CSV table of C-alpha atoms in Angstrom, one decimal:
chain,number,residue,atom,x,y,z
I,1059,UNK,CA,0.0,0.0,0.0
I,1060,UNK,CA,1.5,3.5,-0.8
I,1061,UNK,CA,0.2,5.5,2.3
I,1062,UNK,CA,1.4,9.2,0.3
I,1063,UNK,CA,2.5,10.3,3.9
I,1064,UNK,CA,5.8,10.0,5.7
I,1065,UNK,CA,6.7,8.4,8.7
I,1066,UNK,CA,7.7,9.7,11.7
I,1067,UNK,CA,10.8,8.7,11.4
I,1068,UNK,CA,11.5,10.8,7.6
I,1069,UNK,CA,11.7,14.5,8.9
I,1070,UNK,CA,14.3,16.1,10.7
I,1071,UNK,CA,12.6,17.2,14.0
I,1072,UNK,CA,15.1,19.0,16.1
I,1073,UNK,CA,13.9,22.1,17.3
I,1074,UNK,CA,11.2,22.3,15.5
I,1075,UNK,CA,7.4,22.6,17.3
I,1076,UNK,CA,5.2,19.5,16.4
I,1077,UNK,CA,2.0,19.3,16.7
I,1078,UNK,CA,1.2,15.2,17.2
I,1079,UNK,CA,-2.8,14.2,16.8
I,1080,UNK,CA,-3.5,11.4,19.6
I,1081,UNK,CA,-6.7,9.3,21.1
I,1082,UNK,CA,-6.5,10.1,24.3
I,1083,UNK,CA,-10.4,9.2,24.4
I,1084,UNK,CA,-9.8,7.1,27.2
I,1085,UNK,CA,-12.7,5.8,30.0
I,1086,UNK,CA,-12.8,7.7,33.2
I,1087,UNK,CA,-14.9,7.1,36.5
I,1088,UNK,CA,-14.6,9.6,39.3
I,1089,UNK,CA,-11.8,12.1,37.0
I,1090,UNK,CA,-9.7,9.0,37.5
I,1091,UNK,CA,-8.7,7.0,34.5
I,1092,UNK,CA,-10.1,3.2,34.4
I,1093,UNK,CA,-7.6,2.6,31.2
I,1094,UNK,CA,-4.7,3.8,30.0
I,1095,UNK,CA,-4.2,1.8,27.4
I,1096,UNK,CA,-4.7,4.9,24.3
I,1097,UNK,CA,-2.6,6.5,26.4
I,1098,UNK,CA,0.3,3.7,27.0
I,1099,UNK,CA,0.1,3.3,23.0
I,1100,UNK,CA,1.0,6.8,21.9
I,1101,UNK,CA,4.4,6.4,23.8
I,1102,UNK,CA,6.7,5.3,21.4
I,1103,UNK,CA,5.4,8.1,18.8
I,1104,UNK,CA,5.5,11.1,21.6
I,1105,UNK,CA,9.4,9.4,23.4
I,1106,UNK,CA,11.0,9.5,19.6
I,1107,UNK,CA,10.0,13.2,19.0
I,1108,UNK,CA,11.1,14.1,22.4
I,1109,UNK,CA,14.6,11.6,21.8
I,1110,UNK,CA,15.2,13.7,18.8
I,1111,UNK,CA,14.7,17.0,20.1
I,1112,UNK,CA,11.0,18.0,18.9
I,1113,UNK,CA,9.0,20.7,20.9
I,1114,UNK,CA,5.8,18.2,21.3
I,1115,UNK,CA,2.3,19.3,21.2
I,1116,UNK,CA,-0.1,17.1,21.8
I,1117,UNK,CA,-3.8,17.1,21.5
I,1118,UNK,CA,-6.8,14.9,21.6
I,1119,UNK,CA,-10.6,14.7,22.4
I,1120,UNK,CA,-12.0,13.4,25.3
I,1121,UNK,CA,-15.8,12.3,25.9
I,1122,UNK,CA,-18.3,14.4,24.0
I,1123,UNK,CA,-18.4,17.7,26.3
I,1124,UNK,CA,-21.8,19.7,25.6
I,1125,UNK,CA,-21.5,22.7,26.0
I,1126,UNK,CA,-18.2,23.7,25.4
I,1127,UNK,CA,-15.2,23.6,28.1
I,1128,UNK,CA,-16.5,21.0,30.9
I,1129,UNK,CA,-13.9,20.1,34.0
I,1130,UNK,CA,-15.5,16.5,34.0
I,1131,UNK,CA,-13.9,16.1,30.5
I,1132,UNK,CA,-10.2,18.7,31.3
I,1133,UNK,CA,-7.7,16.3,29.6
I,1134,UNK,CA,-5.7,17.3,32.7
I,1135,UNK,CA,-6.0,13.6,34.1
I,1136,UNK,CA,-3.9,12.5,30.8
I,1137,UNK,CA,-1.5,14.9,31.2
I,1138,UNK,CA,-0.6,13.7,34.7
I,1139,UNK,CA,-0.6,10.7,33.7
I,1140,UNK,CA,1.7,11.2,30.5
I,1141,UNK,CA,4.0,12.9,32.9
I,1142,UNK,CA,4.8,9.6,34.8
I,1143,UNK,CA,5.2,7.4,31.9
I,1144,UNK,CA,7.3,9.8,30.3
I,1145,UNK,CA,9.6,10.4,33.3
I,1146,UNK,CA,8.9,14.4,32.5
I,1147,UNK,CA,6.1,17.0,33.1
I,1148,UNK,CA,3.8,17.3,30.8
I,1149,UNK,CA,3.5,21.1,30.7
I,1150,UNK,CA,-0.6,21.3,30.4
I,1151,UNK,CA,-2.8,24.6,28.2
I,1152,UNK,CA,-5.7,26.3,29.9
I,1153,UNK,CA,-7.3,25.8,26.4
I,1154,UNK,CA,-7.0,24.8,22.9
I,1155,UNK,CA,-6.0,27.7,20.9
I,1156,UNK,CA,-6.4,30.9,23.0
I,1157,UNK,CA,-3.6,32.6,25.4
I,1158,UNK,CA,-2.3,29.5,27.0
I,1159,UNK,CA,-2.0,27.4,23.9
I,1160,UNK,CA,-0.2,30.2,22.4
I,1161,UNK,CA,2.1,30.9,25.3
I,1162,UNK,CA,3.4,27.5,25.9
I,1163,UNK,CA,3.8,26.3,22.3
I,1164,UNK,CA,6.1,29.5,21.7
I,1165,UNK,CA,8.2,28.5,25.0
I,1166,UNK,CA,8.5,25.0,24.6
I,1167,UNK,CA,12.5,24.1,24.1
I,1168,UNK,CA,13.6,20.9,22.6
I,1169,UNK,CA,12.7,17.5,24.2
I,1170,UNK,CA,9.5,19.3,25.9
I,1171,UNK,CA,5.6,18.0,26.1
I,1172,UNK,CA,3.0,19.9,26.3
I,1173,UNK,CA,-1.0,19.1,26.0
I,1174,UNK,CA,-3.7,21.5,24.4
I,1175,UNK,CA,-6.8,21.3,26.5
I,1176,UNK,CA,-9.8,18.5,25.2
I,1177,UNK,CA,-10.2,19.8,21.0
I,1178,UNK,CA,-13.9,19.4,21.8
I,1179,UNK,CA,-14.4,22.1,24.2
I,1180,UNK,CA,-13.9,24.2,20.6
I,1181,UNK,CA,-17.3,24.4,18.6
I,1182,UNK,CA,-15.6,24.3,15.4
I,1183,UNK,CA,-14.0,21.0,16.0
I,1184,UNK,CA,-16.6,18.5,14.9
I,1185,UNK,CA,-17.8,20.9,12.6
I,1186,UNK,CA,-14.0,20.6,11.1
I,1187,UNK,CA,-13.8,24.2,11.2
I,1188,UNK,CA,-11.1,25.8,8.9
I,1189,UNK,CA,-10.3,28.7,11.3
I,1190,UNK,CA,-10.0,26.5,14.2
I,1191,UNK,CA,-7.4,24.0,12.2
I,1192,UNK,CA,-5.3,27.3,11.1
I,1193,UNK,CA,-5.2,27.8,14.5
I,1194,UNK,CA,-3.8,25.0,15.3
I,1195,UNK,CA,-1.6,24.6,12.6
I,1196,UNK,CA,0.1,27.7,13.6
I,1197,UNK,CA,1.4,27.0,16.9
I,1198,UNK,CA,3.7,23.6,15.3
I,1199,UNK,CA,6.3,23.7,12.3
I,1200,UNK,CA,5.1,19.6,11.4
I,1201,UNK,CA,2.1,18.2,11.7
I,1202,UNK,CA,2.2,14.2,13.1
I,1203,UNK,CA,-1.2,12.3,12.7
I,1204,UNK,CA,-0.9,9.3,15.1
I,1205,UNK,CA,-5.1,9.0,16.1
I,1206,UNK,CA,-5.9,6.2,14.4
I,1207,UNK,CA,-9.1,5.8,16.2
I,1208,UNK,CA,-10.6,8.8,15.1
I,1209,UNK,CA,-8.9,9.1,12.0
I,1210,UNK,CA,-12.5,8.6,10.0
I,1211,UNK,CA,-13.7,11.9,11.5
I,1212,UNK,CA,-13.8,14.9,9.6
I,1213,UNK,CA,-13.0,17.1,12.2
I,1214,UNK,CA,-10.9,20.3,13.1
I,1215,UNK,CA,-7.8,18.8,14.5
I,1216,UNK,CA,-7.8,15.4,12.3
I,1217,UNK,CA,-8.7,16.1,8.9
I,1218,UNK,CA,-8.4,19.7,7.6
I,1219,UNK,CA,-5.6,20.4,9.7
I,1220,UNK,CA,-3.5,18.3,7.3
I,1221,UNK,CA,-3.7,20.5,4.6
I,1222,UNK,CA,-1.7,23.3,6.5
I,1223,UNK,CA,1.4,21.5,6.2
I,1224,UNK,CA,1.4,20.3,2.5
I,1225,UNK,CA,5.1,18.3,2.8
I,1226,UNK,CA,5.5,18.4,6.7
I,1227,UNK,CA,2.9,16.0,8.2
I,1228,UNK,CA,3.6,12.5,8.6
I,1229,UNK,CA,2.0,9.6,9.9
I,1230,UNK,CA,3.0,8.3,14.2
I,1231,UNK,CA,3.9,4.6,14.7
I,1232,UNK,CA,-0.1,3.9,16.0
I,1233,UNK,CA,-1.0,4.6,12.8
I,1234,UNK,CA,1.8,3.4,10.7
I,1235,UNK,CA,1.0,-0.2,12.4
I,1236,UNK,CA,-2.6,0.0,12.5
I,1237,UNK,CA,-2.1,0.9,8.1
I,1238,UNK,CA,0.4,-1.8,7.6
I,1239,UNK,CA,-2.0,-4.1,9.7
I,1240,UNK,CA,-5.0,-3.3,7.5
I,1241,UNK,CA,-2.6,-3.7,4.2
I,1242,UNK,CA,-1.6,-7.2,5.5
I,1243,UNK,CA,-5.2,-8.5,5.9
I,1244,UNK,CA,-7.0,-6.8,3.3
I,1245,UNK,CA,-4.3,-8.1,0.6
I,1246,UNK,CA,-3.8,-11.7,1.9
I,1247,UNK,CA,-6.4,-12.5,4.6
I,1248,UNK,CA,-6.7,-16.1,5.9
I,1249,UNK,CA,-10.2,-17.5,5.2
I,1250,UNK,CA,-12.9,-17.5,6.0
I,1251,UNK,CA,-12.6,-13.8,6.4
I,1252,UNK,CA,-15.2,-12.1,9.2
I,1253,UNK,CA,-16.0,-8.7,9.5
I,1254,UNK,CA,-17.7,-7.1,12.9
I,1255,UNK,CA,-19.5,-4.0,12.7
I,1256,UNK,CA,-21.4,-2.2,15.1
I,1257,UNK,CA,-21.8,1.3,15.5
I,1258,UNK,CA,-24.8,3.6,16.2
I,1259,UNK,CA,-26.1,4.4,12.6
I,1260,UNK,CA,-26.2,2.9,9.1
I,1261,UNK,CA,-25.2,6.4,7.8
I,1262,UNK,CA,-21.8,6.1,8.6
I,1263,UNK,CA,-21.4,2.5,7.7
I,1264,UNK,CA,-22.8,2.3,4.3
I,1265,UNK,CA,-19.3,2.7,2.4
I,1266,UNK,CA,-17.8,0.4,4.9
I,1267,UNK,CA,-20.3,-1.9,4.4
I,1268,UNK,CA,-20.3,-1.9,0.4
I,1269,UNK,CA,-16.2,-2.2,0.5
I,1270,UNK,CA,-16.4,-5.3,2.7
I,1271,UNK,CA,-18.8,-7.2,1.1
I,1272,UNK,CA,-16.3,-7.1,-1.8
I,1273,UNK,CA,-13.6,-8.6,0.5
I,1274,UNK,CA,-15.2,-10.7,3.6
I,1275,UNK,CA,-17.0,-14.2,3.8
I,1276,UNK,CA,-19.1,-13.4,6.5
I,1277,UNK,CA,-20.5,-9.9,7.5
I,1278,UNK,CA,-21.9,-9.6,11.3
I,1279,UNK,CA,-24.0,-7.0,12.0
I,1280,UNK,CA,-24.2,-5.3,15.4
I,1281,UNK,CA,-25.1,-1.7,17.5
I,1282,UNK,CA,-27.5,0.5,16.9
I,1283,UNK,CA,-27.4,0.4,13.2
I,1284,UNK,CA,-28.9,-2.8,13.3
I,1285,UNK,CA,-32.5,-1.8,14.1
I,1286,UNK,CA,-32.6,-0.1,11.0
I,1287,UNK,CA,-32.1,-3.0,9.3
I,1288,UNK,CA,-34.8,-4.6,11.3
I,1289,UNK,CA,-37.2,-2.5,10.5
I,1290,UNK,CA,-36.2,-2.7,6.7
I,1291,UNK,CA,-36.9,-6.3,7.2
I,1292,UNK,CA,-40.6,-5.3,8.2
I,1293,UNK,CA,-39.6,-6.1,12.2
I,1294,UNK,CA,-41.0,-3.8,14.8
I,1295,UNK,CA,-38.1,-2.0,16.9
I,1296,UNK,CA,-39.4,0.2,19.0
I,1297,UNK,CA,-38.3,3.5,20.4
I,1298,UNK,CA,-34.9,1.9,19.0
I,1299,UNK,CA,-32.7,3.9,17.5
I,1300,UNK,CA,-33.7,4.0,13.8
I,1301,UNK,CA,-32.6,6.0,10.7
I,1302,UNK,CA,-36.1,5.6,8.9
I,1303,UNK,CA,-34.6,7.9,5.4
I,1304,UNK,CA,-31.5,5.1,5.4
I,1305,UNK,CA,-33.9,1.8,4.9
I,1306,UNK,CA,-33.8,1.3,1.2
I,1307,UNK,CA,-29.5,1.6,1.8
I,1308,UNK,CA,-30.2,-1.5,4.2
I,1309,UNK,CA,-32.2,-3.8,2.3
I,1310,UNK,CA,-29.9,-2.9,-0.7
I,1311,UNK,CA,-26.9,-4.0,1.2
I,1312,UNK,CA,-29.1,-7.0,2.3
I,1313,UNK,CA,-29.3,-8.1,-1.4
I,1314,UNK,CA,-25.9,-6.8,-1.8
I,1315,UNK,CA,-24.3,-9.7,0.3
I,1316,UNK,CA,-26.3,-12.9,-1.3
I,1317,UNK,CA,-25.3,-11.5,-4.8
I,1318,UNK,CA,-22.0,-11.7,-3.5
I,1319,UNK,CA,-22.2,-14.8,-1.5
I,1320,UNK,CA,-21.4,-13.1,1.7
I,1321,UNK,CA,-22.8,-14.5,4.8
I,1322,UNK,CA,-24.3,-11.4,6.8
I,1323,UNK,CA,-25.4,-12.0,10.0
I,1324,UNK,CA,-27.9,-9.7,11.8
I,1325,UNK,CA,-28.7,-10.4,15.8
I,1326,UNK,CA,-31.4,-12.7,16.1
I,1327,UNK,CA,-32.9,-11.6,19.5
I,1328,UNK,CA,-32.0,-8.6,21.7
I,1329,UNK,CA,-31.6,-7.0,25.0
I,1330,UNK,CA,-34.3,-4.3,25.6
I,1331,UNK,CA,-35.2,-1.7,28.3
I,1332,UNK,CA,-38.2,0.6,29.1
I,1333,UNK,CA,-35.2,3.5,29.1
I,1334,UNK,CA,-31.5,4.0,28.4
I,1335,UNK,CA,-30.5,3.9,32.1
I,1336,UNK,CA,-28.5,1.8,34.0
I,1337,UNK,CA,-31.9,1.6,36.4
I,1338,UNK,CA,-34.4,0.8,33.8
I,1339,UNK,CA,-36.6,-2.6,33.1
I,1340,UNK,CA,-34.5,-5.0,30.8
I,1341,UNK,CA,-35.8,-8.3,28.9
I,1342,UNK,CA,-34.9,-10.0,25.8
I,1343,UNK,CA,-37.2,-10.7,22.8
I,1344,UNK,CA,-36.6,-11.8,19.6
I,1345,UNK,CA,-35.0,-9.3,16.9
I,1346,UNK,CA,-37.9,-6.9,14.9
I,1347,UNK,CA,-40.2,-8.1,17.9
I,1348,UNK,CA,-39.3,-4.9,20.4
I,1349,UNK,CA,-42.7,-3.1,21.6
I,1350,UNK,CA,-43.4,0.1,21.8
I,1351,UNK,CA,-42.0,2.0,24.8
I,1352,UNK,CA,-38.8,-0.4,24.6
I,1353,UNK,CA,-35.7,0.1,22.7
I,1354,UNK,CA,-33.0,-2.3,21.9
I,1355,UNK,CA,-29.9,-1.8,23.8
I,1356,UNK,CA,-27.5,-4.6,22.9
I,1357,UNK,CA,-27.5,-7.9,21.2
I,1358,UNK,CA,-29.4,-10.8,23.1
I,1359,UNK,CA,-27.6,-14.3,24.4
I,1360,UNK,CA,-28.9,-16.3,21.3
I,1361,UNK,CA,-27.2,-13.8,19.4
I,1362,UNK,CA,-24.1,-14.0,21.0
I,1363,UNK,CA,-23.8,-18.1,20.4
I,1364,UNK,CA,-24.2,-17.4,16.9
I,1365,UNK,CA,-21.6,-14.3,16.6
I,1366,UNK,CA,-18.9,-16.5,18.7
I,1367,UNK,CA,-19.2,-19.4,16.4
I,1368,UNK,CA,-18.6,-17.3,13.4
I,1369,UNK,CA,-15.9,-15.9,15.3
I,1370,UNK,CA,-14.7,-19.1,16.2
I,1371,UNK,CA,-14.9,-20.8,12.2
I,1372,UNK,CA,-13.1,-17.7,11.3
I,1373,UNK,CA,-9.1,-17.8,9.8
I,1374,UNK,CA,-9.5,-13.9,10.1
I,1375,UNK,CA,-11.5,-11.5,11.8
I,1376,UNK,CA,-11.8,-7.5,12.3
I,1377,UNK,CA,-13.9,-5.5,14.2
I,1378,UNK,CA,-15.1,-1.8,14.1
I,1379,UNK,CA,-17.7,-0.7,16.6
I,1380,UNK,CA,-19.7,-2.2,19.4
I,1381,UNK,CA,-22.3,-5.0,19.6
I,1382,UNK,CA,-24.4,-2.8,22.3
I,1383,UNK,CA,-24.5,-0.2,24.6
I,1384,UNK,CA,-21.2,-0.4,27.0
């Protein structure tokens, strides 16, 4: 595959400010961090700019903050965090772009880290905002995109921000090895070959869905996105979550897969509740049998038998998205 970017490792970096793109979405419970693990894997990309001199800035998302800046989603926890891993502070910004940003970027020397505050407390980052990525392109010299996770989002600091630095962006090793991964299985996958995608709409997955039913054996379906195709089946989902203009895509990609051969698998019964709460009534009933008043929260034990022995039958599998709420 010829990924048209560099790696980290094919620009000089010395003393020169560089803005690195991480997931740092990780689960929190309290303003304590439950996992590290986003965290643990940007290290090698962050400790080889810092080993060769960079002035490191890092930003991320966290959560999805309403309202703009919110202390319950401060990225201050990762920065503390980073800081012992590293061995060295992890100088953290007041806020994204403003006064603080500004000030620390400008004063960084070489070999230090600093963290811009959560990219979503700015409006114009999920709206991929062109002010808000020239902002941000002007506090670094090279631009380093190592957020694999969220590296399908056109937003601010992920997509638009790229073209700011038309020769000096380059890819970090998270997503180097994530590409190369992809590369591997997509051009030479042990069979049978099984997809598993979940996910919250069908909006989102359509083009997903069309490029691996050209590639995969078996197809299984899970998330909210399902209860589209439920109800594009004729089955009654509820108050599920439902994307009634995207039913016609569903049913095409239904016909889609037997053209093709492709096994697709769509849950067979699921887990409901009378409201999306921890507290609320549960049951489970058969899939495109959900009541009114209910809505389908995750895939049902039945379900689960049938999705592990696919698994299990499987030479290789990937995965994208959950099976249920979580």
């Amino acid at each position: 595959m010829n990924y048209n970017k560099k790696s980290v490792e094919d620009i000089d970096v010395r003393g020169k400010r560089v803005l690195c793109r991480c997931d740092f979405n990780v689960p929190t419970k309290g303003g304590v961090i439950t996992s590290d693990k986003r965290i643990v894997a940007a290290l090698p990309t962050i400790q080889y700019l810092v080993k060769h001199g960079a002035r490191v800035i890092l930003c991320s998302h966290m959560g999805k903050p309403k309202n703009g800046p919110d202390p319950a989603f401060s990225l201050q926890v990762v920065a503390d965090r980073l800081s012992e891993l590293l061995g060295q502070p992890v100088k953290m910004a007041k806020d994204v772009v403003g006064e603080s940003a500004q000030s620390l970027a400008a004063s960084l020397k070489d070999g230090e880290v600093m963290l811009l505050e959560n990219t979503r407390f700015e409006k114009g980052e999920t709206k991929n905002d062109p002010e808000l990525s020239r902002k941000l392109a002007s506090l670094a010299d090279i631009f380093v995109n190592d957020a694999f996770g969220t590296a399908h989002r056109a937003h601010a600091s992920t997509a638009l921000i790229a073209e700011y630095f038309p020769s000096d962006k380059m890819f970090g090793y998270v997503m180097e090895g994530e590409l190369k991964a992809i590369d591997k299985v997509l051009k030479d996958p042990a069979r049978p070959f099984t997809a598993i995608l979940g996910g919250s709409k069908v909006s989102t997955k359509i083009s997903v869905i069309e490029n691996l039913l050209k590639l995969v054996n078996n197809l299984i379906l899970g998330g909210g996105m399902t209860y589209t195709f439920k109800a594009a089946l004729g089955g009654k989902v509820g108050d599920s979550l439902l994307e009634a203009d995207w039913e016609s895509y569903a049913n095409e990609m239904v016909e889609k897969a037997k053209e093709k051969g492709v096994k697709l698998l769509l849950p067979v019964d699921t887990v409901i509740a009378d409201a999306f709460s921890p507290d609320a009534n549960s049951k489970v009933v058969k899939s495109g049998e959900i009541p009114a008043g209910w809505q389908g929260l995750d895939i049902g034990p039945e379900t689960v038998k049938l999705y592990c022995d696919a698994v299990a039958d499987a030479g290789t599998v990937i995965w994208n998205g959950p099976m249920g709420v979580f």
